[in-house]
Amino acid sequence: MLPQTMQNESVVLASKVTPSQRQLEWQNLEFYAFCHFGTNTFLNREWGDGNASPSSFNPKKLDADQWVKEIKNAGMRALILTCKHHDGFCLWQSAFTDYSVKNSPFRNGKGDVVKEVSDACKKYGIKFGVYLSPWDRHEKTYGTGKEYNDYFVNQLTELSENYGDIFCFWFDGACGEGKNGKKQVYDWERYFSVIREKQPNAVISICGPDVRWCGNEAGKYRSAEWSVVPSGVANQDYTAENSQHEDNSTFRKREATDKDLGSREAIKGESSFIWYPCETDVSIRPGWFFHKSQNFRVKSTKHLMDIYFGTVGGNSAFLLNIPPDKNGLLSKYDVKALRKLGNRLREEFPKDLTKDASVSASSENGENTASNVLSENGYWQCADGEKTPEITIELPNSTLIDKVVLCENIATGQQIENFEIYADNIKIFSGETVGAKRICRFKKREVKTVTVKITSYRRIATLKRVEIYKREK
Ligand code: FUL
């Protein structure tokens, strides 16, 4: 028997949608870096017009190890590099254009930034991703149709074949006219099939089928985030329509436009759904590229932590941009912010207090027992049709706590609509949606038992993990 609440055909269909293996693996990354770097860095621009001389690109002290060490230390698990931004300048030695590092003074025209950064990622054990702007303001074939699509596919092929495993191809929605005043019709299906063939584990993000743009560049997040949305949301025209059309800073401050994509009200009447999880991209500074004038406008730890809790802790990935400076280094201002952020994250999540706890649930479903929520394997699922299932963690002693972290078993879909948390039978938190991760924060208190009560869900109710923390200091 289905739970009482699940009486709507759209909800039944949405509850059956599950992530692909590559989406499941991507979800584990949670927090990762963006590095916007290119001629704009040297010319103090956000959008290059494609006319900058390659000689402007001259990072004299480039040290990708420094970027990756700081990024990793701040808790990030991957890095996406702007291998080519809208200006068309390539940070690798592309055989298909002269507009690249090969005509720059960087390493006497012998350098390859993509290689140095991807090698550093391998060395320090984080994943590497590629931003390749479809919009190209330099390339003369842009706007011709097939000829530019061939060019773009050639570049995708070079990047796919020469730099090891790539976890993500990030396609921007921003698009305008090219050098010849023409607009290009992108052959997305062809781009996607090249990636699927050459890098089958990579997610294709934003103008792609695997990861959804949050809809703003200001670090705004939804209080309830659904990874299952109507199929129409994964449409490149829809994404491009909502993306930036002009180079101005107002866009970067704009807040989320779509308030809700996945609730039962939002999906009413829809009949086709996809797993399309959210990624929130925001820069540590006002701009995406480095500008000296913004050295004192690096976001505070408090602001970054708020975004972290709202995104990683709210069923979205967090893509934080840290732009290298003209030397080819993360500047001391950004490094300081990253170090403070890393320290704060370690303080917030020092050790999981559920070690040595015991667990019980109102019901269990076969091998999906309650005790699985305290282990790395398996998950808990309640008996079919139970109305308000609950699970209780009993700590060995009364303990000060200030956070409960919940993870649904998203491999079987996203199902929880509303839940409550009780500390020794006193309600201390209520929320909507859990998904991959929900970080529930409350004022610190001494607690012996923590109960999670699922007050409404779709088809089945599961939890993969329950963790409990208390901030140090
Ligand atoms: C936007 C671009 O136009 C910006 O320059 C930046 O790359 C940002 C991440 O995406 O659409």
XYZ file of C-alpha atoms and ligand atoms in Angstrom:
484
model
C 0.000 0.000 0.000
C 1.270 3.461 -0.857
C 1.441 6.178 1.774
C -1.657 8.286 2.117
C 0.037 11.371 0.771
C 1.012 9.847 -2.543
C -2.108 10.162 -4.612
C -0.935 12.119 -7.531
C 0.205 10.454 -10.764
C 3.000 12.992 -11.317
C 4.396 12.305 -7.853
C 4.386 8.550 -8.538
C 6.317 9.076 -11.773
C 8.798 11.488 -10.176
C 9.420 9.072 -7.299
C 10.674 6.437 -9.730
C 13.419 8.559 -11.264
C 16.952 7.665 -10.160
C 20.437 9.046 -10.937
C 22.879 7.558 -13.418
C 26.096 6.052 -12.076
C 28.073 9.112 -13.208
C 25.624 11.419 -11.412
C 25.916 9.328 -8.242
C 29.700 9.588 -8.333
C 29.598 13.319 -9.058
C 27.317 13.811 -6.054
C 30.123 12.659 -3.742
C 32.293 15.603 -4.763
C 29.963 18.097 -3.025
C 32.338 21.085 -3.020
C 34.798 21.962 -5.791
C 36.642 24.830 -7.395
C 36.287 26.874 -10.526
C 39.359 28.703 -11.855
C 38.703 31.466 -14.361
C 42.013 32.254 -15.989
C 42.972 33.601 -19.434
C 43.677 36.831 -21.307
C 40.944 38.545 -19.246
C 43.161 38.067 -16.180
C 45.800 40.279 -17.779
C 43.484 42.832 -19.361
C 41.264 43.364 -16.339
C 38.172 42.118 -18.166
C 35.264 39.800 -17.535
C 34.355 39.122 -21.147
C 37.126 39.295 -23.744
C 36.077 40.363 -27.233
C 38.350 37.885 -28.980
C 40.807 40.550 -30.184
C 43.316 40.444 -27.338
C 46.825 39.662 -28.483
C 48.081 36.252 -27.299
C 51.153 38.136 -26.093
C 49.025 39.550 -23.264
C 48.933 36.101 -21.636
C 52.065 35.967 -19.517
C 51.794 34.389 -16.062
C 55.442 34.506 -14.999
C 55.147 32.460 -11.808
C 52.386 30.019 -12.696
C 52.310 27.234 -10.123
C 49.344 24.895 -10.454
C 50.514 22.941 -7.386
C 49.909 26.062 -5.310
C 46.315 26.354 -6.620
C 45.531 22.717 -6.005
C 47.135 22.523 -2.549
C 45.108 25.491 -1.313
C 41.925 24.294 -2.950
C 42.261 20.824 -1.489
C 43.086 22.150 1.943
C 39.873 24.195 1.844
C 37.884 20.961 1.516
C 37.303 20.959 -2.240
C 37.456 17.703 -4.155
C 37.826 18.839 -7.758
C 38.783 21.785 -9.966
C 37.248 23.043 -13.203
C 39.501 25.195 -15.409
C 38.343 27.668 -18.076
C 40.324 25.990 -20.859
C 38.673 28.438 -23.267
C 36.401 31.305 -22.228
C 34.195 33.391 -24.536
C 37.252 35.242 -25.956
C 38.302 31.994 -27.663
C 41.867 31.961 -26.291
C 42.976 28.386 -25.556
C 45.048 27.527 -22.504
C 46.388 24.436 -24.244
C 48.302 23.881 -27.489
C 45.327 23.265 -29.728
C 46.217 22.045 -33.199
C 43.111 23.767 -34.587
C 43.854 27.421 -33.832
C 46.766 29.780 -33.370
C 44.851 31.682 -30.752
C 46.398 29.926 -27.783
C 49.284 29.718 -25.348
C 51.545 28.673 -28.210
C 51.680 32.287 -29.393
C 52.127 33.728 -25.926
C 55.309 34.422 -23.951
C 54.198 31.867 -21.328
C 56.983 29.224 -21.127
C 58.253 30.663 -24.450
C 55.201 29.436 -26.288
C 55.810 25.859 -25.134
C 53.486 25.922 -22.139
C 50.215 24.083 -21.552
C 48.145 25.329 -18.633
C 45.602 22.523 -18.997
C 48.400 19.978 -18.619
C 49.953 21.692 -15.613
C 46.624 22.022 -13.818
C 45.370 18.527 -14.636
C 48.735 17.070 -13.552
C 48.576 18.952 -10.247
C 45.054 17.610 -9.676
C 46.315 14.072 -10.232
C 49.297 14.645 -7.963
C 47.142 15.808 -5.056
C 44.264 13.423 -5.698
C 41.451 15.736 -6.729
C 39.399 15.499 -9.918
C 39.846 17.710 -12.944
C 37.104 19.263 -15.065
C 36.929 21.270 -18.277
C 35.080 24.510 -18.960
C 35.003 25.006 -22.723
C 32.905 27.951 -23.859
C 30.768 27.113 -26.871
C 30.471 30.844 -27.520
C 33.731 31.874 -29.201
C 34.288 35.523 -30.073
C 37.574 34.939 -31.893
C 37.143 31.904 -34.094
C 36.237 32.967 -37.624
C 34.117 29.886 -38.313
C 31.816 30.763 -35.423
C 28.306 31.210 -36.789
C 28.839 29.096 -39.892
C 27.135 25.995 -38.542
C 28.919 22.734 -39.305
C 32.359 24.250 -39.709
C 32.368 25.680 -36.199
C 30.777 22.524 -34.795
C 33.669 20.559 -36.318
C 36.103 22.990 -34.704
C 34.411 22.637 -31.320
C 34.321 18.836 -31.577
C 38.029 18.827 -32.450
C 38.775 20.819 -29.327
C 36.586 18.576 -27.186
C 38.452 15.601 -28.618
C 41.857 17.088 -27.806
C 40.808 17.804 -24.240
C 39.163 14.388 -23.837
C 42.133 12.449 -25.129
C 45.177 14.165 -23.691
C 44.594 15.009 -20.051
C 43.502 11.792 -18.336
C 40.157 11.393 -16.595
C 37.852 14.378 -16.732
C 35.005 14.439 -14.224
C 32.997 17.229 -15.831
C 32.482 19.185 -19.033
C 30.934 22.513 -18.111
C 29.073 24.280 -20.923
C 28.109 27.843 -20.332
C 24.717 29.137 -21.354
C 26.045 32.594 -22.217
C 25.864 33.185 -25.933
C 26.007 36.160 -28.219
C 27.240 36.860 -31.686
C 30.649 35.805 -32.914
C 33.330 37.685 -34.814
C 31.327 37.676 -38.029
C 28.140 38.932 -36.354
C 26.475 35.555 -36.807
C 24.962 33.322 -34.180
C 26.038 29.715 -34.057
C 23.595 26.808 -33.918
C 25.314 24.376 -31.577
C 25.186 20.659 -32.328
C 24.748 19.638 -28.710
C 23.920 16.023 -29.464
C 27.171 15.639 -31.348
C 29.176 17.279 -28.560
C 27.542 15.010 -25.991
C 28.197 11.851 -27.975
C 31.905 12.681 -28.305
C 32.118 13.105 -24.527
C 30.138 9.956 -23.798
C 32.431 7.987 -26.065
C 35.724 9.402 -24.827
C 35.000 10.195 -21.181
C 32.004 8.023 -20.255
C 32.226 8.862 -16.538
C 32.159 12.631 -17.010
C 29.051 14.623 -16.214
C 27.973 17.263 -18.723
C 26.857 20.299 -16.787
C 24.653 23.352 -17.299
C 23.966 23.161 -21.079
C 24.077 19.397 -20.628
C 21.914 16.555 -19.372
C 23.615 15.675 -16.077
C 23.936 18.697 -13.766
C 21.568 21.685 -13.549
C 22.527 25.316 -13.102
C 20.985 26.822 -9.970
C 19.793 29.868 -11.931
C 21.919 32.622 -10.402
C 25.557 33.571 -9.825
C 25.113 35.114 -6.396
C 25.305 31.973 -4.246
C 21.556 31.924 -3.582
C 20.014 28.553 -2.816
C 16.557 27.163 -2.316
C 15.277 26.025 1.069
C 13.969 22.858 -0.604
C 15.927 21.476 -3.532
C 14.662 18.602 -5.681
C 16.933 16.606 -7.966
C 13.940 15.237 -9.871
C 12.443 17.853 -12.170
C 10.257 17.905 -15.271
C 12.237 16.887 -18.387
C 11.734 20.284 -20.024
C 14.128 21.878 -17.528
C 17.127 20.233 -19.250
C 16.827 22.258 -22.379
C 19.789 24.257 -23.684
C 17.546 27.032 -24.995
C 15.925 27.362 -21.575
C 19.351 27.522 -19.883
C 20.725 29.998 -22.445
C 17.632 32.179 -22.118
C 18.254 32.518 -18.376
C 22.019 32.989 -18.701
C 24.005 36.156 -18.985
C 23.561 38.090 -22.260
C 25.651 41.141 -21.522
C 28.840 41.728 -19.620
C 27.645 43.450 -16.466
C 27.922 42.904 -12.754
C 24.173 43.183 -12.103
C 23.732 39.680 -13.459
C 26.197 38.280 -10.949
C 24.087 39.733 -8.147
C 20.761 38.447 -9.492
C 18.999 35.987 -7.199
C 17.362 32.668 -8.111
C 14.488 33.124 -10.514
C 12.830 29.708 -10.346
C 11.756 29.327 -6.774
C 10.658 25.746 -6.988
C 11.105 23.106 -9.664
C 10.336 19.833 -7.951
C 7.695 20.075 -5.226
C 4.384 18.324 -5.744
C 2.762 21.668 -6.562
C 5.481 22.470 -9.099
C 5.247 19.116 -10.883
C 1.470 18.842 -10.935
C 0.259 17.639 -14.327
C 3.784 16.806 -15.564
C 4.306 13.354 -17.002
C 8.002 13.139 -17.819
C 10.826 13.577 -15.326
C 14.606 13.457 -15.152
C 17.257 13.279 -12.467
C 18.872 16.711 -12.829
C 20.648 17.724 -9.624
C 21.565 21.291 -8.801
C 24.979 22.961 -8.818
C 25.462 26.433 -7.326
C 28.321 28.391 -8.893
C 29.574 31.584 -7.330
C 32.841 33.501 -7.215
C 34.826 34.200 -4.072
C 35.101 37.764 -5.443
C 32.602 39.974 -7.271
C 34.047 38.965 -10.670
C 34.809 35.578 -12.216
C 38.273 36.726 -13.327
C 40.948 38.279 -11.121
C 40.858 42.069 -10.716
C 43.258 43.753 -8.344
C 40.572 46.281 -7.456
C 38.577 43.433 -5.873
C 41.320 42.272 -3.509
C 39.405 43.647 -0.564
C 36.096 42.241 -1.668
C 36.857 38.568 -1.124
C 33.879 36.899 0.560
C 34.055 36.400 4.323
C 34.219 32.984 5.996
C 30.738 33.636 7.361
C 29.345 34.258 3.883
C 31.115 31.243 2.368
C 29.959 29.006 5.214
C 26.395 30.190 4.728
C 26.617 29.191 1.051
C 28.246 25.872 2.022
C 25.513 24.977 4.511
C 22.788 26.044 2.091
C 24.194 24.189 -0.921
C 26.198 21.121 0.175
C 23.806 20.932 3.126
C 20.785 21.573 0.912
C 21.062 18.989 -1.865
C 23.154 21.092 -4.245
C 26.814 20.962 -5.220
C 28.890 24.064 -4.451
C 31.198 25.296 -7.234
C 33.361 28.081 -5.820
C 35.401 30.202 -8.213
C 38.875 31.312 -7.105
C 40.552 33.197 -9.955
C 44.357 33.033 -10.240
C 46.097 36.400 -10.605
C 48.473 37.781 -13.262
C 51.394 35.878 -11.808
C 49.494 32.620 -12.261
C 49.010 32.176 -8.522
C 46.070 32.320 -6.151
C 46.537 35.705 -4.524
C 47.323 36.080 -0.834
C 43.822 37.495 -0.259
C 42.112 34.440 -1.691
C 44.565 32.050 -0.029
C 43.803 33.600 3.336
C 40.066 33.201 2.733
C 40.524 29.572 1.624
C 42.633 28.690 4.661
C 40.086 30.205 7.021
C 37.319 28.339 5.233
C 39.161 25.012 5.453
C 39.810 25.517 9.170
C 36.207 26.420 9.798
C 34.944 23.353 7.950
C 37.204 21.130 10.066
C 35.897 22.844 13.209
C 32.273 22.430 12.177
C 32.663 18.728 11.380
C 35.374 17.477 13.776
C 34.163 13.925 14.391
C 30.934 12.107 13.886
C 29.399 11.594 17.338
C 27.353 8.580 16.279
C 30.340 6.308 16.807
C 29.285 3.836 19.563
C 25.650 5.006 19.322
C 22.766 2.569 18.986
C 19.902 2.892 16.570
C 16.302 1.739 16.277
C 13.482 2.474 13.850
C 9.689 2.321 13.803
C 9.981 -0.313 11.063
C 12.509 -1.835 8.682
C 12.298 -3.270 5.208
C 14.155 -6.543 4.637
C 17.890 -6.065 4.672
C 17.508 -2.269 4.760
C 17.826 -2.102 8.510
C 18.132 0.907 10.795
C 21.743 0.147 11.742
C 22.821 0.814 8.132
C 22.543 4.580 8.710
C 25.582 4.419 10.971
C 27.681 2.448 8.504
C 29.242 3.161 5.138
C 27.159 0.462 3.493
C 23.508 -0.001 2.786
C 20.598 2.143 3.886
C 17.505 2.129 6.053
C 14.060 1.821 4.520
C 10.781 1.780 6.426
C 8.039 -0.793 5.929
C 5.891 -0.197 2.843
C 3.148 2.317 3.480
C 4.145 3.371 6.979
C 2.750 6.863 7.425
C 5.323 8.674 9.563
C 8.358 6.444 9.923
C 11.026 7.405 12.406
C 14.520 6.418 13.359
C 16.203 7.078 16.713
C 19.892 7.338 17.447
C 20.828 6.861 21.076
C 24.207 8.306 22.018
C 26.271 6.466 24.659
C 26.091 9.538 26.936
C 24.327 12.883 26.994
C 26.386 14.930 24.558
C 26.520 18.529 23.332
C 25.482 18.633 19.675
C 24.611 21.364 17.151
C 24.128 19.579 13.821
C 22.448 16.512 12.393
C 23.410 15.488 8.868
C 20.974 13.373 6.880
C 21.514 11.638 3.552
C 18.792 9.917 1.596
C 19.645 6.829 -0.397
C 19.361 8.722 -3.660
C 20.230 5.615 -5.685
C 16.562 4.709 -5.104
C 15.332 8.245 -5.796
C 14.575 11.391 -3.837
C 11.489 10.839 -1.745
C 11.373 12.756 1.535
C 9.116 15.817 1.406
C 9.018 16.831 5.068
C 10.798 15.745 8.210
C 11.311 16.726 11.829
C 14.127 16.198 14.284
C 13.560 15.613 17.992
C 16.161 15.843 20.736
C 15.059 13.742 23.722
C 11.490 14.017 22.384
C 11.571 17.803 21.989
C 11.164 19.081 18.440
C 14.246 21.079 17.460
C 14.126 21.200 13.674
C 11.767 20.781 10.765
C 12.654 20.834 7.091
C 11.587 19.994 3.579
C 13.584 17.682 1.310
C 16.763 15.795 2.174
C 18.242 14.401 -1.059
C 21.973 13.731 -1.214
C 22.628 15.705 1.963
C 20.792 17.921 4.400
C 22.768 19.645 7.153
C 20.353 20.541 9.960
C 21.738 23.172 12.310
C 20.366 24.256 15.667
C 21.529 25.909 18.853
C 23.877 23.584 20.695
C 22.226 21.433 23.340
C 22.907 18.381 25.435
C 21.187 15.369 23.985
C 20.948 11.627 24.578
C 18.589 10.613 21.789
C 18.017 12.091 18.347
C 14.887 11.082 16.444
C 14.315 11.796 12.776
C 10.645 11.620 11.882
C 9.690 11.569 8.222
C 6.328 13.291 8.127
C 5.698 13.014 4.390
C 7.377 11.215 1.559
C 6.630 9.969 -1.930
C 6.904 6.225 -2.589
C 9.492 4.828 -0.179
C 11.321 6.423 2.726
C 15.051 5.810 3.053
C 18.066 7.218 4.865
C 21.581 6.241 3.930
C 23.407 8.137 6.657
C 22.745 9.975 9.895
C 25.687 11.880 11.349
C 25.824 14.109 14.408
C 28.311 16.904 15.088
C 29.236 19.632 17.527
C 31.411 22.529 16.416
C 34.796 22.785 18.131
C 35.730 26.128 19.713
C 28.765 32.952 -17.287
C 29.902 33.565 -18.101
O 29.435 34.524 -19.007
C 30.838 34.151 -17.085
O 31.885 34.856 -17.678
C 31.374 33.013 -16.218
O 32.183 32.153 -16.999
C 30.226 32.245 -15.574
C 30.642 31.033 -14.816
O 29.279 31.867 -16.553
O 27.686 32.570 -18.025
